[in-house]
Tab-separated table of C-alpha atoms and ligand atoms in Angstrom:
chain	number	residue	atom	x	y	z
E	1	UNK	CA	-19.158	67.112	-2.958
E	2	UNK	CA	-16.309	69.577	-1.960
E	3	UNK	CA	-12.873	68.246	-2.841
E	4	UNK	CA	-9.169	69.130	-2.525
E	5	UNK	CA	-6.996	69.752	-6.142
E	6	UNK	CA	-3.906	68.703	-5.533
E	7	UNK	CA	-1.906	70.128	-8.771
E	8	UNK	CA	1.933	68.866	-9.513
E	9	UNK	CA	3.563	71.433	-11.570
E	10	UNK	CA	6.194	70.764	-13.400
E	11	UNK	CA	8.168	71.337	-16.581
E	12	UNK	CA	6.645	70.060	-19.466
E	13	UNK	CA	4.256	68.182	-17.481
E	14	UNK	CA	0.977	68.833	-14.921
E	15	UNK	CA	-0.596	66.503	-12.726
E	16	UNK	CA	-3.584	66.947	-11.434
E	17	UNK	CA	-5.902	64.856	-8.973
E	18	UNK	CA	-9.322	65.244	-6.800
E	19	UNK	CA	-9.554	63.743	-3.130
E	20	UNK	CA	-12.300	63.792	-1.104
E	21	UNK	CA	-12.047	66.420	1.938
E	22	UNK	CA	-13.236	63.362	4.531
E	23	UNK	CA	-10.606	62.577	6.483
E	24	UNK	CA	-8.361	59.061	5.457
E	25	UNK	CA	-9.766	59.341	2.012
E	26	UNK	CA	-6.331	58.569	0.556
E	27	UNK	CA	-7.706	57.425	-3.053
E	28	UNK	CA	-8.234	60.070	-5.691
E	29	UNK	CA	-11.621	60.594	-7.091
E	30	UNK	CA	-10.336	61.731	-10.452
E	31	UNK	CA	-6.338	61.413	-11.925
E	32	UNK	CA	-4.943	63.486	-14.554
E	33	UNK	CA	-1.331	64.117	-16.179
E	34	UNK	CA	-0.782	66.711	-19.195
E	35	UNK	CA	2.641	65.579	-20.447
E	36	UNK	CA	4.396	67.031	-23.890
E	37	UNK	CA	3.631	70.489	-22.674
E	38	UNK	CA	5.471	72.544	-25.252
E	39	UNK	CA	5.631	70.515	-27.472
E	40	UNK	CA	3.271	67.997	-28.083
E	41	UNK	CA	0.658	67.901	-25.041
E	42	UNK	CA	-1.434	64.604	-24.205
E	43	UNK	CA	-3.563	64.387	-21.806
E	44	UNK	CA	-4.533	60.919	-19.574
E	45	UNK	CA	-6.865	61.005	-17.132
E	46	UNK	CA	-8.721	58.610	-15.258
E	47	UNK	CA	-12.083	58.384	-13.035
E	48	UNK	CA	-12.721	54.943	-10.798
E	49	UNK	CA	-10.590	53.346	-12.346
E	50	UNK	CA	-12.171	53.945	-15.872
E	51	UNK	CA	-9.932	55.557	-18.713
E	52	UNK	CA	-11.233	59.071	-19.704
E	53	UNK	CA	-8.201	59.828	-22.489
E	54	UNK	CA	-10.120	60.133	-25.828
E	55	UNK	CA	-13.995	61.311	-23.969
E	56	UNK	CA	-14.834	64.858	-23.281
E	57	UNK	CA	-13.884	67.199	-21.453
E	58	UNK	CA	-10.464	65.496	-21.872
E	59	UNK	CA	-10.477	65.966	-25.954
E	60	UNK	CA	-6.964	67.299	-27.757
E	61	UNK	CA	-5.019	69.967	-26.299
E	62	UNK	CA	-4.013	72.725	-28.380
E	63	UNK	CA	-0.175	72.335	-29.258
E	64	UNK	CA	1.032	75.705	-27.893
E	65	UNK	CA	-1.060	75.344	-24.447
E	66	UNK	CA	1.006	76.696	-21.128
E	67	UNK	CA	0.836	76.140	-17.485
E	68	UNK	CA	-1.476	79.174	-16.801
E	69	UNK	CA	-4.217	78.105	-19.997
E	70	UNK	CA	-4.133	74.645	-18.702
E	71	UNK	CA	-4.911	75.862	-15.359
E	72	UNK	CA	-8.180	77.781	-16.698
E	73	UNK	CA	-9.058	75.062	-18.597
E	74	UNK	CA	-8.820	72.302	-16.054
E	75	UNK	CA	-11.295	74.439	-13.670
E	76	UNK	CA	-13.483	75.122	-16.466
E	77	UNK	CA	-13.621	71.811	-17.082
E	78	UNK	CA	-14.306	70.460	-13.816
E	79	UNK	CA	-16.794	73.229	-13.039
E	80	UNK	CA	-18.788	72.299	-16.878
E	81	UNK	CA	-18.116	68.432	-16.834
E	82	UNK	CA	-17.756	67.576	-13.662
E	83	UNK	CA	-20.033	69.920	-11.553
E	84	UNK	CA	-20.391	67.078	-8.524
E	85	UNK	CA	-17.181	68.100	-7.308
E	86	UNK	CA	-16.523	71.449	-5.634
E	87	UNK	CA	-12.877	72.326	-5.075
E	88	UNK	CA	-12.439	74.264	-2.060
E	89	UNK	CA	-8.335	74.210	-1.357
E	90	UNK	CA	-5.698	73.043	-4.080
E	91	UNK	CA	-2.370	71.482	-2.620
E	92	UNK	CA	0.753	72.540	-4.569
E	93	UNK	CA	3.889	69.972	-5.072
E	94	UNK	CA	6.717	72.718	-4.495
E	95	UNK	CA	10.429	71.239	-4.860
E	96	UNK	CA	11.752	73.939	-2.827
E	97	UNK	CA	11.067	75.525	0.786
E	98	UNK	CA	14.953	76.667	1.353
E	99	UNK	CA	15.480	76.853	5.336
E	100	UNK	CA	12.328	78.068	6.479
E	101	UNK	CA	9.544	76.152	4.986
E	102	UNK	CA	9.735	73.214	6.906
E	103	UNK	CA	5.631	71.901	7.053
E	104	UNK	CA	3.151	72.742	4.375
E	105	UNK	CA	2.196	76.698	4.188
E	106	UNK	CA	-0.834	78.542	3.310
E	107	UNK	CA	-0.295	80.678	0.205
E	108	UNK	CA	-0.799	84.351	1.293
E	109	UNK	CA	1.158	87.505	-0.902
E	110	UNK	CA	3.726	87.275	1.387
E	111	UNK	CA	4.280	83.492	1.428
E	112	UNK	CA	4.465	83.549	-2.260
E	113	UNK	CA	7.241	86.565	-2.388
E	114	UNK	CA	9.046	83.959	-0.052
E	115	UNK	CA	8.438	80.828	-2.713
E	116	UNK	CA	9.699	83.406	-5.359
E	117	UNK	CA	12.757	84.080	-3.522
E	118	UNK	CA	13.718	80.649	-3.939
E	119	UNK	CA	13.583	80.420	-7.333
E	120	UNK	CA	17.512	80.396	-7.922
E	121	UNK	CA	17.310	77.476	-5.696
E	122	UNK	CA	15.551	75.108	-8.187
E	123	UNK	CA	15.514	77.219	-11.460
E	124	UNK	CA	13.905	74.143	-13.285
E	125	UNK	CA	11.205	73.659	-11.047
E	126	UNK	CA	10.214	75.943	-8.638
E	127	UNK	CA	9.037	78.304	-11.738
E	128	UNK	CA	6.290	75.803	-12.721
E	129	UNK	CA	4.941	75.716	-9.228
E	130	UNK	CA	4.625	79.287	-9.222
E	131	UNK	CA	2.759	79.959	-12.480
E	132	UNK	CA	-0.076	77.342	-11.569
E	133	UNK	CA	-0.516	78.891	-7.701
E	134	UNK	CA	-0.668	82.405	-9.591
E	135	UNK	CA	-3.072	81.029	-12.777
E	136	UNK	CA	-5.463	79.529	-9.625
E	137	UNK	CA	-5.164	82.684	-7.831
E	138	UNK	CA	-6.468	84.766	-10.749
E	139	UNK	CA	-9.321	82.075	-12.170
E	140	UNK	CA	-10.475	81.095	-8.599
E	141	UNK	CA	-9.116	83.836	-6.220
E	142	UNK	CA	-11.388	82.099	-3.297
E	143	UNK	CA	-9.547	78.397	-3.456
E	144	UNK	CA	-7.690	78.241	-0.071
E	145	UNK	CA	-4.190	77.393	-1.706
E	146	UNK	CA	-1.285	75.005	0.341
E	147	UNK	CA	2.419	74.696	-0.805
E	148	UNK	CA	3.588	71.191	0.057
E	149	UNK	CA	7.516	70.779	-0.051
E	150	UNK	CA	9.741	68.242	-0.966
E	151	UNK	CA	12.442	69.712	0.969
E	152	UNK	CA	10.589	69.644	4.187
E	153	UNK	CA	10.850	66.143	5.450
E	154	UNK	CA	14.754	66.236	5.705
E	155	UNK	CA	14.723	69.168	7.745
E	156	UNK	CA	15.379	66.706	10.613
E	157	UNK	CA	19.029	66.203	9.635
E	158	UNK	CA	21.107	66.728	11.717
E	159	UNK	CA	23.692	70.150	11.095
E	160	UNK	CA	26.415	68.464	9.964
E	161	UNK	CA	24.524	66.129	7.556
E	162	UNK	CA	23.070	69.389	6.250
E	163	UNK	CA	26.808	71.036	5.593
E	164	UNK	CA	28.681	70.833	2.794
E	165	UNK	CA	33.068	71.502	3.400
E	166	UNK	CA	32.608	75.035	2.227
E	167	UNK	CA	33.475	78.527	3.632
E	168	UNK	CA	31.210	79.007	6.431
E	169	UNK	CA	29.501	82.029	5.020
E	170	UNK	CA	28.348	80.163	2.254
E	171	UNK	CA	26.900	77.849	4.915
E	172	UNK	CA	24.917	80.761	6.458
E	173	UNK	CA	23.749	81.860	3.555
E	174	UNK	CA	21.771	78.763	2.485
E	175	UNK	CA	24.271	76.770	0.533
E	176	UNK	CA	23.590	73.384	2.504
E	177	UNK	CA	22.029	70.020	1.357
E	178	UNK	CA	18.566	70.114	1.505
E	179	UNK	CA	17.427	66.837	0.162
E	180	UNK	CA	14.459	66.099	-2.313
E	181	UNK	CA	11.709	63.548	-3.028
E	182	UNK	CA	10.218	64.362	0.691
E	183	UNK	CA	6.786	64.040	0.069
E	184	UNK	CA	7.253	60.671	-1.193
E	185	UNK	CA	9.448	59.844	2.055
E	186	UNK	CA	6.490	61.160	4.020
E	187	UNK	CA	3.925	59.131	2.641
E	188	UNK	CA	6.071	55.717	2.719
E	189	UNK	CA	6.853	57.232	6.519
E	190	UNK	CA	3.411	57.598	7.038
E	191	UNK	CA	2.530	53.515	5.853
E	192	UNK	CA	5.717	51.807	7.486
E	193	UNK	CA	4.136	50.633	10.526
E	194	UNK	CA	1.637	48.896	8.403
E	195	UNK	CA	4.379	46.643	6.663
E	196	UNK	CA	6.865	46.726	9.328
E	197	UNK	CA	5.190	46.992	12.432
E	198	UNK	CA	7.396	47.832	15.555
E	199	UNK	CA	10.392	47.639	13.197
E	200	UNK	CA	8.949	50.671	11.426
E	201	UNK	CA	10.625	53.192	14.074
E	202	UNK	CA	13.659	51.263	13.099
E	203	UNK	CA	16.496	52.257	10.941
E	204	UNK	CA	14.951	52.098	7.501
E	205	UNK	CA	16.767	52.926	4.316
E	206	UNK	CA	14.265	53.844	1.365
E	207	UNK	CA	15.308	53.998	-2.012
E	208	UNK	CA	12.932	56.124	-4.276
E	209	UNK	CA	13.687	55.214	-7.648
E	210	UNK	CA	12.331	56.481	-11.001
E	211	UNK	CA	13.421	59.303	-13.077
E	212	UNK	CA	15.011	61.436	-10.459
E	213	UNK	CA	16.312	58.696	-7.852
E	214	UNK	CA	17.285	59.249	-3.994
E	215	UNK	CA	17.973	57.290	-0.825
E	216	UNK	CA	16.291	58.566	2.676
E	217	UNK	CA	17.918	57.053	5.983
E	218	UNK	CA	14.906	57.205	8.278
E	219	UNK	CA	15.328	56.348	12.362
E	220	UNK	CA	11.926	56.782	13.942
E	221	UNK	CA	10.284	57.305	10.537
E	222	UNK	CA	12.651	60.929	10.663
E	223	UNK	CA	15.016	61.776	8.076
E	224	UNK	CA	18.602	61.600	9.542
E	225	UNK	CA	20.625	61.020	5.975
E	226	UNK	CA	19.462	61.624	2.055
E	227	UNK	CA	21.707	60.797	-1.194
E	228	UNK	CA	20.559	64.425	-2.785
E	229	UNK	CA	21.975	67.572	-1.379
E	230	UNK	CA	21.801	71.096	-2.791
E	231	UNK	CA	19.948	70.516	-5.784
E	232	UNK	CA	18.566	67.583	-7.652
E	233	UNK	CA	21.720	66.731	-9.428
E	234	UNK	CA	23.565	64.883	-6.191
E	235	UNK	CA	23.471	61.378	-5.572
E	236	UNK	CA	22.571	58.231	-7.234
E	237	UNK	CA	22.171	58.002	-11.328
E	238	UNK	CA	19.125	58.941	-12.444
E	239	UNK	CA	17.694	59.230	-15.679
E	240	UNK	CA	19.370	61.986	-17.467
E	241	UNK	CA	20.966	63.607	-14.518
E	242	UNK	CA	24.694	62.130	-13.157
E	243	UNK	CA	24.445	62.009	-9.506
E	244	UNK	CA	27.790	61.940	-7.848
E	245	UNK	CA	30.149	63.931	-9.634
E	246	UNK	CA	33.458	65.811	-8.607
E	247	UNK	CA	32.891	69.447	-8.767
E	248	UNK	CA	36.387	69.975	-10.349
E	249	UNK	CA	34.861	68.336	-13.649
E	250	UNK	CA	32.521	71.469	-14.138
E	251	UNK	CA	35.510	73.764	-13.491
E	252	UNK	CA	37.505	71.400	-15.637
E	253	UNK	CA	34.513	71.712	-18.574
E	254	UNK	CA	34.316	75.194	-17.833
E	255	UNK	CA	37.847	76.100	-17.781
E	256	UNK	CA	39.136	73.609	-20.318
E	257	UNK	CA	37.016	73.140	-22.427
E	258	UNK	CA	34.977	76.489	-22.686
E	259	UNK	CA	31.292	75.345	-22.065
E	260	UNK	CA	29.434	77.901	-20.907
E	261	UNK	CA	27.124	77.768	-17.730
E	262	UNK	CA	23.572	76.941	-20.016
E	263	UNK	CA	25.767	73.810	-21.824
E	264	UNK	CA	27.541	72.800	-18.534
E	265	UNK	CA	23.859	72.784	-16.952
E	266	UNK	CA	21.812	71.142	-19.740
E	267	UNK	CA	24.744	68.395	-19.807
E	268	UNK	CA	24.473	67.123	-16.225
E	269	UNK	CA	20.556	67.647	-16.253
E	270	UNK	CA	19.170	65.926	-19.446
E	271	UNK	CA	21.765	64.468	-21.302
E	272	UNK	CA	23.716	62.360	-17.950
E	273	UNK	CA	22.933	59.701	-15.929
E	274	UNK	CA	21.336	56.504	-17.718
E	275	UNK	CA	21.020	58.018	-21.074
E	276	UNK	CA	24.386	59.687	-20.938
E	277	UNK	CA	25.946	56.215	-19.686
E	278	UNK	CA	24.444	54.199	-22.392
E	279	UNK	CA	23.531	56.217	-25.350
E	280	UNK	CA	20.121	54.761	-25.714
E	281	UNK	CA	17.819	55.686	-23.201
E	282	UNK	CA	16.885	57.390	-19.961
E	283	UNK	CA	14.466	54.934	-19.666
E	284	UNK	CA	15.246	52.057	-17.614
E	285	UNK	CA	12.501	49.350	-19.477
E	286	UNK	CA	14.609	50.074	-22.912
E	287	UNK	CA	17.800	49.048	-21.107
E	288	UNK	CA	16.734	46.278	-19.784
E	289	UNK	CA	15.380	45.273	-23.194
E	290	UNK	CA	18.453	46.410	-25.346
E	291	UNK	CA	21.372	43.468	-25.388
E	292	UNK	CA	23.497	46.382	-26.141
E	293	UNK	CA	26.625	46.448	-23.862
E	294	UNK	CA	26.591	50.042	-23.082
E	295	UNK	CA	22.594	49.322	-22.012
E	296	UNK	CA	24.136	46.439	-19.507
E	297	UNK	CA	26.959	49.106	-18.430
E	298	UNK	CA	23.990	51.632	-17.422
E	299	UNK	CA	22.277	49.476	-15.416
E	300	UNK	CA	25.217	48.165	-13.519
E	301	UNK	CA	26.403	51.385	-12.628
E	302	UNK	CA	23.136	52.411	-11.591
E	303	UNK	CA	22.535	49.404	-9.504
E	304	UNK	CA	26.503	49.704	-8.241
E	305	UNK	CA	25.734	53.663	-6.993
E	306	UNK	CA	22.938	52.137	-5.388
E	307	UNK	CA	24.940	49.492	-3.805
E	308	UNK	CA	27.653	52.355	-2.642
E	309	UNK	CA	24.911	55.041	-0.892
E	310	UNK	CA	23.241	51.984	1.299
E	311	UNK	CA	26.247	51.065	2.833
E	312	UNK	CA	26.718	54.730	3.003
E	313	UNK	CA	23.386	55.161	4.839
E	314	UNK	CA	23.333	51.826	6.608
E	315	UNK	CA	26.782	53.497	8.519
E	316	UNK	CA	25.223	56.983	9.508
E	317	UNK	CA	22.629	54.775	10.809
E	318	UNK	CA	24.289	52.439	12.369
E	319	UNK	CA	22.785	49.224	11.223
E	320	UNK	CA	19.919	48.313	9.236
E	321	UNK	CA	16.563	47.037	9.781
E	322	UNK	CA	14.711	47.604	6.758
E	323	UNK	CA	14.925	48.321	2.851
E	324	UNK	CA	12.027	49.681	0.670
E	325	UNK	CA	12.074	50.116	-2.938
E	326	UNK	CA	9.337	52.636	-4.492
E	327	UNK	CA	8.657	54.667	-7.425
E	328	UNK	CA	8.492	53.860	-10.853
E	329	UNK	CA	11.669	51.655	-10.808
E	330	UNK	CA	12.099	50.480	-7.636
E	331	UNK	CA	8.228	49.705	-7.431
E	332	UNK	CA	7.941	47.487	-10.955
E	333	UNK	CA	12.437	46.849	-12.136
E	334	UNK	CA	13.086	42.696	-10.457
E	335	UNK	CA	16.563	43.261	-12.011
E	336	UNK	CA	17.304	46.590	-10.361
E	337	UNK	CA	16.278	45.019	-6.808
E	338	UNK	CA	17.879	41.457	-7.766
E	339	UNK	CA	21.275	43.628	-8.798
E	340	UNK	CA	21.215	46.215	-6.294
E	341	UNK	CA	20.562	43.482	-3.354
E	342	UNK	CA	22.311	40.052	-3.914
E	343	UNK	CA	25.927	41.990	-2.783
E	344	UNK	CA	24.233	43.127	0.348
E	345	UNK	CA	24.490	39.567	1.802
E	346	UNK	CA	27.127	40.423	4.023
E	347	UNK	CA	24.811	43.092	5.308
E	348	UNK	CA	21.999	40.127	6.082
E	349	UNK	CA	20.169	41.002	2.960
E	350	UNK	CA	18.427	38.100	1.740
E	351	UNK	CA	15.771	38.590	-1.248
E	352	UNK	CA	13.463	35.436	-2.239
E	353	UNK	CA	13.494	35.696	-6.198
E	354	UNK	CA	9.767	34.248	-6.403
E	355	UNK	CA	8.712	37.210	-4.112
E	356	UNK	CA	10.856	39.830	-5.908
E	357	UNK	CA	9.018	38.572	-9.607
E	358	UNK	CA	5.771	39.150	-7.794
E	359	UNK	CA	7.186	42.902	-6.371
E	360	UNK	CA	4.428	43.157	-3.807
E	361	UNK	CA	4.985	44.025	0.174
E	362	UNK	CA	7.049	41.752	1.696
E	363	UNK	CA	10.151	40.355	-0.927
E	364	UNK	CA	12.841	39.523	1.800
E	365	UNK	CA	13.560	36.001	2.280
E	366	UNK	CA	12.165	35.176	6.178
E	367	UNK	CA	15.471	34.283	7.276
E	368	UNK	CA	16.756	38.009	6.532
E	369	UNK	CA	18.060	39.590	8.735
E	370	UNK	CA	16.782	42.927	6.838
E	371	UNK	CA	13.414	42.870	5.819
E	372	UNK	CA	13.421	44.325	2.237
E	373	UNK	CA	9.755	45.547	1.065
E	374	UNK	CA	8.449	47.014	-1.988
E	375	UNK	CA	5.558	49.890	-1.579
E	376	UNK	CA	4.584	51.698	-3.616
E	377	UNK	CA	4.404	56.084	-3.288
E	378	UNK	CA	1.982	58.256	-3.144
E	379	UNK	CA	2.945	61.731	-3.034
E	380	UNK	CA	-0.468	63.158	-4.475
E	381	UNK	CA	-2.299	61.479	-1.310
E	382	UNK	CA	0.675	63.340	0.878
E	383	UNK	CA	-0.553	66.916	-0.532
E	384	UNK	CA	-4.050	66.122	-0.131
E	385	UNK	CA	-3.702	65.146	3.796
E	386	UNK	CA	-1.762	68.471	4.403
E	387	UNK	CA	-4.097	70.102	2.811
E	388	UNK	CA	-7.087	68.763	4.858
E	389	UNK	CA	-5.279	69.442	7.769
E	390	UNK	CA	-6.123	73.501	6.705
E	391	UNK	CA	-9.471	73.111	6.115
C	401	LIG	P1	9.099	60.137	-12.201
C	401	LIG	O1	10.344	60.347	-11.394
C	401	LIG	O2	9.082	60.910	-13.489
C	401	LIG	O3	7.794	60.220	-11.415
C	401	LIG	P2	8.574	57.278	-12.268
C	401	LIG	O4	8.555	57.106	-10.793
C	401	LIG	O5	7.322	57.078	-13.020
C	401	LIG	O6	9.238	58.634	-12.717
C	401	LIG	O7	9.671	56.249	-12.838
C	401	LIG	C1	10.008	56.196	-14.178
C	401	LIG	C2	11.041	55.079	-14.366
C	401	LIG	O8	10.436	53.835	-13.968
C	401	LIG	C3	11.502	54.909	-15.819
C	401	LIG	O9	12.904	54.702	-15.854
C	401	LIG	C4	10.796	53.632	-16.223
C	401	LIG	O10	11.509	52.916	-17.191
C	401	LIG	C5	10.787	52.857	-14.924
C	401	LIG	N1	9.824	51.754	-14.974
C	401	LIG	C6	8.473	51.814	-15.022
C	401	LIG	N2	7.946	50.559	-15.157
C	401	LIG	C7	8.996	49.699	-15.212
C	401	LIG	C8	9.128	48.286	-15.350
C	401	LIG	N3	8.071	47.485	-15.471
C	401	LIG	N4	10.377	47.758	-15.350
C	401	LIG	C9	11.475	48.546	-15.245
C	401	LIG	N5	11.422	49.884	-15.115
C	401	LIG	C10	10.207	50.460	-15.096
């Protein structure tokens, strides 16, 4: 059966997944995630629905394994193991397209000097992208490759949402807000109509929450307004990067206090947001489970930022029709949605508790005047469409 690889590269991590190359065949065949890479890699995978952590071919990874090994390996694999399935195009996740990249692209040499360029763009991420399109290239130089960006769905915006105050040449020269998390807007874009029917081309605020957190404002399922700008530090608080922050605090830590640009950087990345806050965690099921105050202080400024960028959003829309929580908290936290919603009221935001313990479609109360939904994402099954569309 020929199939489409969709690979999600990132730091110490690698998804992988198989789709069918039949059109609307939106479930994977096969799931996989190497996390600890580095460090300690694991690997999880699963096949219909059946676990396939501890079987062959997904035994032990060897401790010092990198992007471009695992690569080899997971073709070998599916080539010795797994021989029913023929890839014949792998979609990339890529975090960055800069200006120009504004629909997935087919990976030529010159579209790849292009992805390189961007690099200073997202020095944490694009990288990762780059080394698995270059490891496929080498081990399977026939596999049509596609670079799917997250960037890509806000190019929509208008100009002036795009702009930052800043000298205009800085402007021009790509310094604008670009947005993130796009292929996860696209697929909740691409499912609205089913939950929201005619409402769907409405003005719909969705709040993808998990480790890195955002906001899309979406009129006619388009991106008009997005919480995270330049890179994936703006916003909302994530997990172990601050969000909203006055850039004279990195001056001030700079000037002040002497940190250079590697400590300033590693400090607003990994050690900010709900772990910086409380001390304990970036992870928001230990807060909710610690009765430590600075846990409760976390989660209330997380849920308060939240509160802040909707009303935010809900005025460069003017109005709001519809709320949808995804992602790993907003698809499975009741106190996050509970704590983010019940001071919307004055908005006509009315959740039914019983509906938001059971977190499934429809968790607005019926006499709301927004409809508030959870659904969950699917950026892998994004990829894999755009990636049909080439073949
Ligand atoms: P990523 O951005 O890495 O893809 P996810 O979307 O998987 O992350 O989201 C991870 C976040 O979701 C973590 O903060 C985790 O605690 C949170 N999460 C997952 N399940 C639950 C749950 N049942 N209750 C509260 N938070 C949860």
């Amino acid at each position: 059966m020929d199939v489409i690889l969709v690979i999600n590269s990132g730091s110490s991590s690698l998804k992988f997944a198989l789709y069918s190359v039949e059109a609307n065949a939106n479930d994977a065949l096969l799931t996989g995630v190497v996390s600890g890479i580095g460090v300690n890699p694991e690997l999880k995978a699963k096949m219909n629905g059946e676990v396939l952590n501890n079987q062959e071919p997904f035994k032990s990874i060897p401790n010092d394994a990198n992007h471009e090994w695992l690569i080899k390996e997971l073709l070998n694999r599916l080539h010795t193991k797994y021989a029913q399935f023929k890839p014949i195009a792998v979609g990339h996740r890529m975090v960055h397209g800069g200006i120009h990249f504004t629909e997935p692209t087919l990976i030529t040499d010159k579209s790849l000097q292009q992805l390189k360029a961007l690099i200073p763009l997202a020095p944490l991420h694009q990288p990762h992208s780059i080394v698995a399109i270059e490891a496929m290239a080498k081990h399977e130089p026939d596999l049509l490759q596609i670079a799917c960006f997250d960037t890509s769905f806000h190019r929509t915006q208008s100009k002036i949402e795009q702009m930052f105050a800043i000298p205009k040449a800085l402007t021009d020269e790509g310094i604008i807000r670009y947005g993130f998390h796009g292929l996860s807007y696209e697929y909740i874009a691409s499912v609205l109509p089913t939950y929201l029917g005619d409402k769907a081309d409405g003005r719909v605020l969705v709040a993808h929450l998990g480790n890195g957190t955002s906001m899309c404002a979406m009129v006619n399922r388009k991106s008009v307004s997005s919480t995270m700008g330049f890179s994936t530090l703006e916003g909302l608080v994530m997990g172990t990067r601050c969000g909203l922050l006055d850039a004279g605090v990195i001056l001030h830590l700079i000037k002040q206090k002497g940190m250079n640009v590697d400590e300033v950087s590693k400090m607003l990345y990994k050690e900010s947001g709900l772990l910086g806050i409380s001390g304990i965690s970036s992870d928001m099921r230990d807060l909710e489970n610690s009765d430590h105050p600075d846990a409760k202080q976390a989660i209330n400024m997380f849920c308060h930022r939240a509160k802040e960028e909707i009303g935010n959003l809900t005025a460069v829309m003017n109005g709001l029709d519809a709320i949808i929580f995804t992602a790993g908290i907003g698809e499975n936290s009741v106190m996050v949605r509970e704590k983010i919603c019940d001071p919307l009221a004055w908005l006509g935001v009315k959740i039914d508790d019983d509906r938001n313990a059971t977190g499934k479609g429809k968790i607005s109360a019926d006499e709301s005047k927004v409809k508030v939904f959870v659904i969950p994402t699917d950026e892998e099954a994004t990829i894999a469409n755009a990636t049909r569309s080439f073949l």
